[in-house]
PDB file of C-alpha atoms in Angstrom:
ATOM      1  CA  UNK T1030      89.643 120.407  75.919  1.00 85.00           C
ATOM      2  CA  UNK T1031      91.868 121.748  78.181  1.00 90.00           C
ATOM      3  CA  UNK T1032      91.470 118.445  81.460  1.00 88.00           C
ATOM      4  CA  UNK T1033      93.072 116.755  77.957  1.00 93.00           C
ATOM      5  CA  UNK T1034      95.558 118.526  77.438  1.00 94.00           C
ATOM      6  CA  UNK T1035      97.275 118.172  81.032  1.00 95.00           C
ATOM      7  CA  UNK T1036      96.587 114.704  81.801  1.00 95.00           C
ATOM      8  CA  UNK T1037      98.215 114.233  78.921  1.00 95.00           C
ATOM      9  CA  UNK T1038     101.381 116.474  79.387  1.00 96.00           C
ATOM     10  CA  UNK T1039     101.898 114.515  82.581  1.00 96.00           C
ATOM     11  CA  UNK T1040     100.892 111.604  81.672  1.00 94.00           C
ATOM     12  CA  UNK T1041     104.276 111.451  79.703  1.00 94.00           C
ATOM     13  CA  UNK T1042     106.464 112.411  83.100  1.00 95.00           C
ATOM     14  CA  UNK T1043     105.214 109.375  84.683  1.00 92.00           C
ATOM     15  CA  UNK T1044     101.923 110.361  87.061  1.00 94.00           C
ATOM     16  CA  UNK T1045      99.667 107.500  87.190  1.00 94.00           C
ATOM     17  CA  UNK T1046      97.015 109.477  88.634  1.00 93.00           C
ATOM     18  CA  UNK T1047      96.885 111.216  84.623  1.00 95.00           C
ATOM     19  CA  UNK T1048      97.556 107.917  83.690  1.00 95.00           C
ATOM     20  CA  UNK T1049      94.096 106.844  85.348  1.00 93.00           C
ATOM     21  CA  UNK T1050      92.568 110.209  84.509  1.00 92.00           C
ATOM     22  CA  UNK T1051      93.489 109.200  80.538  1.00 94.00           C
ATOM     23  CA  UNK T1052      92.283 105.940  81.574  1.00 90.00           C
ATOM     24  CA  UNK T1053      88.544 106.730  82.518  1.00 88.00           C
ATOM     25  CA  UNK T1054      88.235 109.974  79.390  1.00 93.00           C
ATOM     26  CA  UNK T1055      89.266 107.335  76.119  1.00 94.00           C
ATOM     27  CA  UNK T1056      86.750 104.809  78.843  1.00 89.00           C
ATOM     28  CA  UNK T1057      83.616 106.798  78.509  1.00 91.00           C
ATOM     29  CA  UNK T1058      84.462 109.127  75.533  1.00 94.00           C
ATOM     30  CA  UNK T1059      85.102 112.778  77.570  1.00 93.00           C
ATOM     31  CA  UNK T1060      85.781 114.919  76.155  1.00 93.00           C
ATOM     32  CA  UNK T1061      88.073 112.726  73.661  1.00 95.00           C
ATOM     33  CA  UNK T1062      86.207 109.975  70.466  1.00 96.00           C
ATOM     34  CA  UNK T1063      86.226 107.125  73.157  1.00 95.00           C
ATOM     35  CA  UNK T1064      88.981 104.616  72.290  1.00 95.00           C
ATOM     36  CA  UNK T1065      89.146 101.360  74.565  1.00 91.00           C
ATOM     37  CA  UNK T1066      93.102 100.664  73.448  1.00 94.00           C
ATOM     38  CA  UNK T1067      93.696 103.889  73.793  1.00 94.00           C
ATOM     39  CA  UNK T1068      92.055 103.527  78.301  1.00 91.00           C
ATOM     40  CA  UNK T1069      93.697 100.043  78.429  1.00 90.00           C
ATOM     41  CA  UNK T1070      96.768 101.280  77.513  1.00 93.00           C
ATOM     42  CA  UNK T1071      96.614 104.473  80.263  1.00 93.00           C
ATOM     43  CA  UNK T1072      94.992 102.089  83.098  1.00 90.00           C
ATOM     44  CA  UNK T1073      98.862  99.277  82.605  1.00 93.00           C
ATOM     45  CA  UNK T1074     100.511 102.909  82.073  1.00 94.00           C
ATOM     46  CA  UNK T1075      99.398 103.531  85.745  1.00 94.00           C
ATOM     47  CA  UNK T1076      98.780 100.422  87.499  1.00 93.00           C
ATOM     48  CA  UNK T1077     102.707  99.310  86.398  1.00 93.00           C
ATOM     49  CA  UNK T1078     103.073 102.209  88.657  1.00 90.00           C
ATOM     50  CA  UNK T1079     101.299 100.613  91.835  1.00 90.00           C
ATOM     51  CA  UNK T1080      97.726 102.809  91.455  1.00 90.00           C
ATOM     52  CA  UNK T1081      95.543 100.399  93.328  1.00 89.00           C
ATOM     53  CA  UNK T1082      92.695 101.860  91.004  1.00 88.00           C
ATOM     54  CA  UNK T1083      94.861 101.450  87.668  1.00 88.00           C
ATOM     55  CA  UNK T1084      95.017  97.964  89.073  1.00 88.00           C
ATOM     56  CA  UNK T1085      91.222  96.894  90.114  1.00 87.00           C
ATOM     57  CA  UNK T1086      90.121  97.871  87.189  1.00 80.00           C
ATOM     58  CA  UNK T1087      92.040  96.927  85.352  1.00 78.00           C
ATOM     59  CA  UNK T1088      91.614  93.310  86.395  1.00 76.00           C
ATOM     60  CA  UNK T1089      87.454  94.398  84.879  1.00 71.00           C
ATOM     61  CA  UNK T1090      88.470  96.291  82.120  1.00 58.00           C
ATOM     62  CA  UNK T1091      90.411  92.599  80.837  1.00 54.00           C
ATOM     63  CA  UNK T1092      87.731  90.817  81.415  1.00 54.00           C
ATOM     64  CA  UNK T1093      85.501  92.786  79.364  1.00 54.00           C
ATOM     65  CA  UNK T1094      87.591  92.733  75.921  1.00 52.00           C
TER      66      UNK T1094
END
């Protein structure tokens, strides 16, 4: 719950690393209900800010979805 809260606060302020962290939480269901739509949303946000990791994994996520 703490990680989710902190990631959300930072993600809302535009921190790509926090957005990327939320991607994985929602993708795998770590501490949250698994939600591919939310995972994809946060992957997109992080990728748009130049996160190479998010851009790399986004290609795989889109392919699988």
